[in-house]
PDB file of C-alpha atoms in Angstrom:
ATOM      1  CA  MET A 109      29.564  14.200 -49.337  1.00  0.00           C
ATOM      2  CA  LYS A 110      30.948  12.344 -46.170  1.00  0.00           C
ATOM      3  CA  THR A 111      30.525  15.589 -44.132  1.00  0.00           C
ATOM      4  CA  ARG A 112      27.271  16.064 -45.745  1.00  0.00           C
ATOM      5  CA  ILE A 113      26.008  12.070 -44.429  1.00  0.00           C
ATOM      6  CA  LEU A 114      28.219  13.227 -41.084  1.00  0.00           C
ATOM      7  CA  LEU A 115      26.498  16.264 -40.200  1.00  0.00           C
ATOM      8  CA  ILE A 116      22.645  13.808 -41.170  1.00  0.00           C
ATOM      9  CA  ALA A 117      23.731  11.384 -39.047  1.00  0.00           C
ATOM     10  CA  VAL A 118      24.794  13.819 -35.543  1.00  0.00           C
ATOM     11  CA  LEU A 119      21.750  16.127 -36.695  1.00  0.00           C
ATOM     12  CA  LEU A 120      19.770  12.763 -36.585  1.00  0.00           C
ATOM     13  CA  PHE A 121      21.400  12.015 -33.542  1.00  0.00           C
ATOM     14  CA  SER A 122      20.601  14.630 -31.856  1.00  0.00           C
ATOM     15  CA  SER A 123      17.029  14.819 -32.492  1.00  0.00           C
ATOM     16  CA  LEU A 124      15.950  11.628 -31.485  1.00  0.00           C
ATOM     17  CA  ALA A 125      17.831  12.606 -28.026  1.00  0.00           C
ATOM     18  CA  TYR A 126      15.901  15.570 -28.009  1.00  0.00           C
ATOM     19  CA  ALA A 127      12.507  13.267 -28.819  1.00  0.00           C
ATOM     20  CA  SER A 128      13.795  11.195 -25.340  1.00  0.00           C
ATOM     21  CA  ASP A 129      14.665  14.226 -23.532  1.00  0.00           C
ATOM     22  CA  ASN A 130      10.927  15.415 -23.850  1.00  0.00           C
ATOM     23  CA  LEU A 131       9.179  12.025 -23.324  1.00  0.00           C
ATOM     24  CA  LYS A 132      11.036  11.860 -19.610  1.00  0.00           C
ATOM     25  CA  VAL A 133      10.251  15.478 -18.939  1.00  0.00           C
ATOM     26  CA  ASP A 134       6.511  14.470 -20.239  1.00  0.00           C
ATOM     27  CA  SER A 135       5.993  11.171 -17.862  1.00  0.00           C
ATOM     28  CA  LEU A 136       7.408  13.059 -15.357  1.00  0.00           C
ATOM     29  CA  LYS A 137       4.585  16.057 -15.591  1.00  0.00           C
ATOM     30  CA  PRO A 138       0.799  15.195 -13.880  1.00  0.00           C
ATOM     31  CA  ARG A 139      -1.870  14.377 -15.903  1.00  0.00           C
ATOM     32  CA  LEU A 140      -5.977  15.514 -15.415  1.00  0.00           C
ATOM     33  CA  ILE A 141      -7.124  11.632 -16.534  1.00  0.00           C
ATOM     34  CA  ALA A 142      -4.592   8.440 -17.413  1.00  0.00           C
ATOM     35  CA  ALA A 143      -4.223   4.879 -17.332  1.00  0.00           C
ATOM     36  CA  SER A 144      -1.897   2.543 -15.396  1.00  0.00           C
ATOM     37  CA  PRO A 145       0.158  -0.276 -16.121  1.00  0.00           C
ATOM     38  CA  SER A 146       1.754   2.844 -18.461  1.00  0.00           C
ATOM     39  CA  LYS A 147       5.552   3.936 -19.517  1.00  0.00           C
ATOM     40  CA  ASN A 148       4.425   8.058 -19.478  1.00  0.00           C
ATOM     41  CA  VAL A 149       2.513   8.085 -15.842  1.00  0.00           C
ATOM     42  CA  ARG A 150       3.959   9.238 -12.767  1.00  0.00           C
ATOM     43  CA  ASN A 151       2.044  11.692 -11.350  1.00  0.00           C
ATOM     44  CA  VAL A 152      -1.940  12.637 -11.442  1.00  0.00           C
ATOM     45  CA  ASN A 153      -3.764  15.543 -10.903  1.00  0.00           C
ATOM     46  CA  GLY A 154      -7.470  13.649 -11.108  1.00  0.00           C
ATOM     47  CA  ILE A 155      -8.291  10.526 -11.714  1.00  0.00           C
ATOM     48  CA  LEU A 156      -6.317   7.615 -12.776  1.00  0.00           C
ATOM     49  CA  PHE A 157      -7.866   4.033 -14.000  1.00  0.00           C
ATOM     50  CA  LYS A 158      -6.038   1.249 -13.476  1.00  0.00           C
ATOM     51  CA  TYR A 159      -6.586  -2.053 -14.900  1.00  0.00           C
ATOM     52  CA  PHE A 160      -3.883  -3.796 -14.126  1.00  0.00           C
ATOM     53  CA  ASP A 161      -1.720  -3.922 -10.999  1.00  0.00           C
ATOM     54  CA  GLU A 162       1.834  -4.753 -12.408  1.00  0.00           C
ATOM     55  CA  GLU A 163       3.682  -6.768  -9.973  1.00  0.00           C
ATOM     56  CA  GLU A 164       7.220  -6.868 -12.145  1.00  0.00           C
ATOM     57  CA  HIS A 165       8.656  -3.110 -13.388  1.00  0.00           C
ATOM     58  CA  PHE A 166       6.930  -2.065 -10.923  1.00  0.00           C
ATOM     59  CA  LYS A 167       7.181   1.959 -11.201  1.00  0.00           C
ATOM     60  CA  PRO A 168       5.226   4.253  -8.561  1.00  0.00           C
ATOM     61  CA  LYS A 169       2.866   6.602  -9.128  1.00  0.00           C
ATOM     62  CA  LYS A 170       1.914   9.852  -7.052  1.00  0.00           C
ATOM     63  CA  VAL A 171      -2.330  10.924  -7.158  1.00  0.00           C
ATOM     64  CA  ASN A 172      -3.665  14.139  -5.987  1.00  0.00           C
ATOM     65  CA  GLY A 173      -6.869  12.368  -6.666  1.00  0.00           C
ATOM     66  CA  LEU A 174      -8.994   9.493  -6.974  1.00  0.00           C
ATOM     67  CA  GLY A 175      -7.018   6.224  -8.498  1.00  0.00           C
ATOM     68  CA  MET A 176      -9.288   3.005  -9.424  1.00  0.00           C
ATOM     69  CA  GLY A 177      -8.027  -0.279  -9.918  1.00  0.00           C
ATOM     70  CA  PHE A 178     -10.442  -2.506 -12.100  1.00  0.00           C
ATOM     71  CA  ASN A 179      -7.961  -5.718 -11.844  1.00  0.00           C
ATOM     72  CA  PHE A 180     -10.967  -8.474 -12.090  1.00  0.00           C
ATOM     73  CA  MET A 181      -9.370 -10.702  -9.479  1.00  0.00           C
ATOM     74  CA  GLY A 182     -10.590  -8.679  -6.027  1.00  0.00           C
ATOM     75  CA  VAL A 183     -14.118 -10.253  -7.463  1.00  0.00           C
ATOM     76  CA  PHE A 184     -13.038 -13.523  -6.626  1.00  0.00           C
ATOM     77  CA  LEU A 185     -10.561 -14.010  -4.300  1.00  0.00           C
ATOM     78  CA  PRO A 186     -13.046 -12.500  -1.219  1.00  0.00           C
ATOM     79  CA  PRO A 187     -14.299 -16.633  -1.086  1.00  0.00           C
ATOM     80  CA  LEU A 188     -10.627 -18.336  -1.183  1.00  0.00           C
ATOM     81  CA  MET A 189      -9.352 -15.699   1.197  1.00  0.00           C
ATOM     82  CA  LEU A 190     -11.467 -16.088   4.361  1.00  0.00           C
ATOM     83  CA  PHE A 191      -9.783 -19.716   4.639  1.00  0.00           C
ATOM     84  CA  ASN A 192      -6.332 -18.146   4.901  1.00  0.00           C
ATOM     85  CA  LEU A 193      -6.417 -14.099   6.181  1.00  0.00           C
ATOM     86  CA  SER A 194      -3.863 -13.475   7.340  1.00  0.00           C
ATOM     87  CA  LEU A 195      -0.871 -10.989   5.805  1.00  0.00           C
ATOM     88  CA  PRO A 196       1.790 -11.860   3.250  1.00  0.00           C
ATOM     89  CA  ASN A 197       4.407 -14.520   4.902  1.00  0.00           C
ATOM     90  CA  ASN A 198       2.940 -14.461   8.157  1.00  0.00           C
ATOM     91  CA  GLY A 199       3.805 -11.132   8.749  1.00  0.00           C
ATOM     92  CA  ASP A 200       7.432 -12.024   7.552  1.00  0.00           C
ATOM     93  CA  TYR A 201       7.524  -9.142   5.453  1.00  0.00           C
ATOM     94  CA  VAL A 202       9.897  -6.442   3.062  1.00  0.00           C
ATOM     95  CA  ILE A 203       9.440  -3.013   4.270  1.00  0.00           C
ATOM     96  CA  VAL A 204       9.063  -1.320   1.164  1.00  0.00           C
ATOM     97  CA  PRO A 205      10.625   2.692   1.456  1.00  0.00           C
ATOM     98  CA  ARG A 206       7.919   5.313   0.425  1.00  0.00           C
ATOM     99  CA  GLU A 207       9.624   6.621  -1.660  1.00  0.00           C
ATOM    100  CA  LYS A 208       8.989   3.247  -4.409  1.00  0.00           C
ATOM    101  CA  MET A 209       5.716   2.980  -3.563  1.00  0.00           C
ATOM    102  CA  ASN A 210       2.255   4.652  -4.856  1.00  0.00           C
ATOM    103  CA  THR A 211       0.846   7.723  -2.499  1.00  0.00           C
ATOM    104  CA  ILE A 212      -2.392   8.729  -3.157  1.00  0.00           C
ATOM    105  CA  ASN A 213      -3.878  11.403  -1.751  1.00  0.00           C
ATOM    106  CA  GLY A 214      -8.293  11.380  -1.694  1.00  0.00           C
ATOM    107  CA  LEU A 215      -9.763   8.042  -2.902  1.00  0.00           C
ATOM    108  CA  GLN A 216      -8.234   4.758  -3.661  1.00  0.00           C
ATOM    109  CA  LEU A 217     -11.589   3.230  -4.851  1.00  0.00           C
ATOM    110  CA  SER A 218     -10.247  -0.568  -6.072  1.00  0.00           C
ATOM    111  CA  LEU A 219     -11.288  -4.164  -5.734  1.00  0.00           C
ATOM    112  CA  ILE A 220      -8.459  -4.470  -5.508  1.00  0.00           C
ATOM    113  CA  ASN A 221      -4.659  -3.851  -4.472  1.00  0.00           C
ATOM    114  CA  MET A 222      -1.653  -5.368  -5.496  1.00  0.00           C
ATOM    115  CA  GLU A 223       0.552  -2.347  -4.907  1.00  0.00           C
ATOM    116  CA  PRO A 224       2.901  -0.743  -2.195  1.00  0.00           C
ATOM    117  CA  THR A 225       0.130   1.826  -2.387  1.00  0.00           C
ATOM    118  CA  VAL A 226       0.142   5.065   1.337  1.00  0.00           C
ATOM    119  CA  THR A 227      -3.466   6.029   1.048  1.00  0.00           C
ATOM    120  CA  ASN A 228      -4.151   9.015   3.027  1.00  0.00           C
ATOM    121  CA  GLY A 229      -7.096   9.609   3.089  1.00  0.00           C
ATOM    122  CA  LEU A 230     -10.649   7.084   2.194  1.00  0.00           C
ATOM    123  CA  GLU A 231      -9.081   3.940   1.378  1.00  0.00           C
ATOM    124  CA  ILE A 232     -12.433   1.537  -0.766  1.00  0.00           C
ATOM    125  CA  ASN A 233     -11.057  -1.842  -1.904  1.00  0.00           C
ATOM    126  CA  VAL A 234     -13.068  -4.857  -2.069  1.00  0.00           C
ATOM    127  CA  SER A 235     -10.161  -7.675  -1.210  1.00  0.00           C
ATOM    128  CA  SER A 236      -8.498  -4.591   0.664  1.00  0.00           C
ATOM    129  CA  ASN A 237      -4.551  -5.339  -0.381  1.00  0.00           C
ATOM    130  CA  ILE A 238      -3.013  -8.705  -1.373  1.00  0.00           C
ATOM    131  CA  ASN A 239       0.734 -10.242  -0.950  1.00  0.00           C
ATOM    132  CA  THR A 240       1.801  -5.673  -1.024  1.00  0.00           C
ATOM    133  CA  TYR A 241       2.890  -3.417   1.692  1.00  0.00           C
ATOM    134  CA  ALA A 242       0.459  -1.314   2.208  1.00  0.00           C
ATOM    135  CA  VAL A 243       0.077   1.878   4.023  1.00  0.00           C
ATOM    136  CA  THR A 244      -3.303   4.129   5.180  1.00  0.00           C
ATOM    137  CA  ASN A 245      -3.425   7.197   6.257  1.00  0.00           C
ATOM    138  CA  GLY A 246      -7.605   8.455   6.533  1.00  0.00           C
ATOM    139  CA  MET A 247      -9.748   5.487   6.891  1.00  0.00           C
ATOM    140  CA  SER A 248      -9.531   1.988   5.146  1.00  0.00           C
ATOM    141  CA  VAL A 249     -13.331   0.845   4.591  1.00  0.00           C
ATOM    142  CA  SER A 250     -14.131  -2.423   2.535  1.00  0.00           C
ATOM    143  CA  PRO A 251     -17.616  -4.931   2.126  1.00  0.00           C
ATOM    144  CA  PHE A 252     -15.148  -7.983   3.954  1.00  0.00           C
ATOM    145  CA  PHE A 253     -12.291  -7.345   5.441  1.00  0.00           C
ATOM    146  CA  ASN A 254      -9.360  -5.365   5.229  1.00  0.00           C
ATOM    147  CA  VAL A 255      -4.995  -6.411   5.109  1.00  0.00           C
ATOM    148  CA  HIS A 256      -2.703  -3.462   5.714  1.00  0.00           C
ATOM    149  CA  HIS A 257       0.937  -3.094   7.390  1.00  0.00           C
ATOM    150  CA  GLU A 258       0.586  -0.587   8.838  1.00  0.00           C
ATOM    151  CA  MET A 259      -2.969   1.722   9.332  1.00  0.00           C
ATOM    152  CA  LYS A 260      -2.615   5.274  11.338  1.00  0.00           C
ATOM    153  CA  SER A 261      -6.701   5.609  11.049  1.00  0.00           C
ATOM    154  CA  VAL A 262     -10.229   4.228  11.183  1.00  0.00           C
ATOM    155  CA  SER A 263     -10.262   0.387   9.599  1.00  0.00           C
ATOM    156  CA  VAL A 264     -14.444  -0.724   9.423  1.00  0.00           C
ATOM    157  CA  ALA A 265     -14.530  -4.577   7.537  1.00  0.00           C
ATOM    158  CA  PRO A 266     -17.846  -6.942   8.923  1.00  0.00           C
ATOM    159  CA  LEU A 267     -15.521  -9.564   8.914  1.00  0.00           C
ATOM    160  CA  ALA A 268     -12.051  -8.296   8.993  1.00  0.00           C
ATOM    161  CA  ASN A 269      -9.750  -6.089  10.116  1.00  0.00           C
ATOM    162  CA  ILE A 270      -5.289  -7.557   9.687  1.00  0.00           C
ATOM    163  CA  GLY A 271      -2.859  -5.821  10.520  1.00  0.00           C
ATOM    164  CA  GLN A 272       1.365  -5.396  11.537  1.00  0.00           C
ATOM    165  CA  LYS A 273       0.949  -1.779  12.845  1.00  0.00           C
ATOM    166  CA  CYS A 274      -2.462   0.265  13.789  1.00  0.00           C
ATOM    167  CA  ARG A 275      -2.624   3.201  15.294  1.00  0.00           C
ATOM    168  CA  GLY A 276      -6.090   3.825  15.934  1.00  0.00           C
ATOM    169  CA  ILE A 277      -9.466   1.921  15.512  1.00  0.00           C
ATOM    170  CA  GLN A 278     -10.211  -1.341  14.310  1.00  0.00           C
ATOM    171  CA  ILE A 279     -14.436  -2.527  14.157  1.00  0.00           C
ATOM    172  CA  GLY A 280     -15.201  -6.086  12.408  1.00  0.00           C
ATOM    173  CA  LEU A 281     -16.154  -9.515  12.944  1.00  0.00           C
ATOM    174  CA  TYR A 282     -13.230 -10.440  14.137  1.00  0.00           C
ATOM    175  CA  ASN A 283      -9.357  -7.776  14.857  1.00  0.00           C
ATOM    176  CA  GLN A 284      -6.134  -8.471  14.574  1.00  0.00           C
ATOM    177  CA  CYS A 285      -2.996  -6.472  14.565  1.00  0.00           C
ATOM    178  CA  LYS A 286       0.738  -7.448  16.628  1.00  0.00           C
ATOM    179  CA  ASP A 287       1.597  -3.645  17.171  1.00  0.00           C
ATOM    180  CA  PHE A 288      -1.636  -1.658  18.733  1.00  0.00           C
ATOM    181  CA  ARG A 289      -2.268   1.195  19.829  1.00  0.00           C
ATOM    182  CA  GLY A 290      -6.278   1.976  20.277  1.00  0.00           C
ATOM    183  CA  ILE A 291      -9.943   0.176  20.547  1.00  0.00           C
ATOM    184  CA  GLN A 292     -10.334  -2.593  18.520  1.00  0.00           C
ATOM    185  CA  ILE A 293     -14.425  -3.208  18.895  1.00  0.00           C
ATOM    186  CA  GLY A 294     -15.816  -6.552  17.544  1.00  0.00           C
ATOM    187  CA  GLY A 295     -17.202 -10.346  18.341  1.00  0.00           C
ATOM    188  CA  TRP A 296     -12.833 -10.804  18.662  1.00  0.00           C
ATOM    189  CA  ASN A 297      -9.953  -8.941  19.429  1.00  0.00           C
ATOM    190  CA  GLU A 298      -6.567  -9.391  19.558  1.00  0.00           C
ATOM    191  CA  ASN A 299      -3.514  -7.536  19.615  1.00  0.00           C
ATOM    192  CA  GLY A 300       0.400  -7.698  21.957  1.00  0.00           C
ATOM    193  CA  ARG A 301      -1.081  -6.987  24.773  1.00  0.00           C
ATOM    194  CA  ARG A 302      -4.476 -10.053  25.046  1.00  0.00           C
ATOM    195  CA  LYS A 303      -7.012 -11.394  23.356  1.00  0.00           C
ATOM    196  CA  LEU A 304     -10.910 -10.164  24.404  1.00  0.00           C
ATOM    197  CA  PRO A 305     -14.348 -10.108  23.771  1.00  0.00           C
ATOM    198  CA  LEU A 306     -16.813  -7.193  21.928  1.00  0.00           C
ATOM    199  CA  ILE A 307     -14.394  -4.316  23.181  1.00  0.00           C
ATOM    200  CA  ASN A 308     -10.113  -4.371  23.832  1.00  0.00           C
ATOM    201  CA  TRP A 309      -7.150  -1.620  24.087  1.00  0.00           C
ATOM    202  CA  ASN A 310      -4.623  -0.878  23.846  1.00  0.00           C
ATOM    203  CA  PHE A 311      -2.429   2.784  25.001  1.00  0.00           C
ATOM    204  CA  LYS A 312       0.866   2.161  25.879  1.00  0.00           C
ATOM    205  CA  LYS A 313       4.080   1.724  23.401  1.00  0.00           C
ATOM    206  CA  GLN A 314       4.651  -1.933  22.858  1.00  0.00           C
ATOM    207  CA  LYS A 315       7.805  -3.287  24.335  1.00  0.00           C
ATOM    208  CA  THR A 316      10.320  -4.861  21.959  1.00  0.00           C
ATOM    209  CA  LYS A 317      12.630  -7.520  22.030  1.00  0.00           C
ATOM    210  CA  LYS A 318      15.396  -5.340  21.954  1.00  0.00           C
ATOM    211  CA  THR A 319      13.746  -3.113  24.329  1.00  0.00           C
ATOM    212  CA  VAL A 320      12.941  -5.227  26.910  1.00  0.00           C
ATOM    213  CA  GLN A 321      17.410  -7.008  26.345  1.00  0.00           C
ATOM    214  CA  GLU A 322      18.657  -3.192  26.535  1.00  0.00           C
ATOM    215  CA  SER A 323      15.934  -2.709  30.329  1.00  0.00           C
ATOM    216  CA  ARG A 324      17.612  -6.097  31.361  1.00  0.00           C
ATOM    217  CA  GLN A 325      21.191  -4.470  30.493  1.00  0.00           C
ATOM    218  CA  ASN A 326      20.149  -1.082  32.079  1.00  0.00           C
ATOM    219  CA  LYS A 327      19.617  -3.116  35.501  1.00  0.00           C
ATOM    220  CA  PHE A 328      23.058  -4.976  35.798  1.00  0.00           C
TER     221      PHE A 328
END
């Protein structure tokens, strides 16, 4: 009797372990249509619907296709952010490794994005990227403003384009980027080299404090 009970317990434990392993494998399989937040979604070859942005216990996802965000906070934020339009923590941000960020290869279409995301393609956000590390390689369009930490593309917004590291073109009423290489077109444009109305540019590599110190040491 005891042997049978022990055998049943072993079989039950092994079946649960097998089911758990299968669940982990299934979560890595690409989905055609998926929703987020979800513990079992990691890869999507199709459409991902985000009904809420995960700020806690965030698990990155890879989307080859369309990422759609319906966090309705994005509808109310634009009027409030016009009074304090800047990068999170005044530019003192933490760089997020790529493996810990969402990756969207295709189109990101959202009201607002609050998850660290790399977009390779076209990004259309109503309230752009708030309180998160955002990278866009392609084109970014917003009806109000664009906020990025890294941008290698064309950034277009009627009110403002704000960035930390930009390579490409900014088009808007106000354009600002600290580490900028490219062309800015708008009412007022600021980059690490100069401030100008209408058109501003910079095609030279910006010297950091470290490179300036090294050049001074080399002179001596």
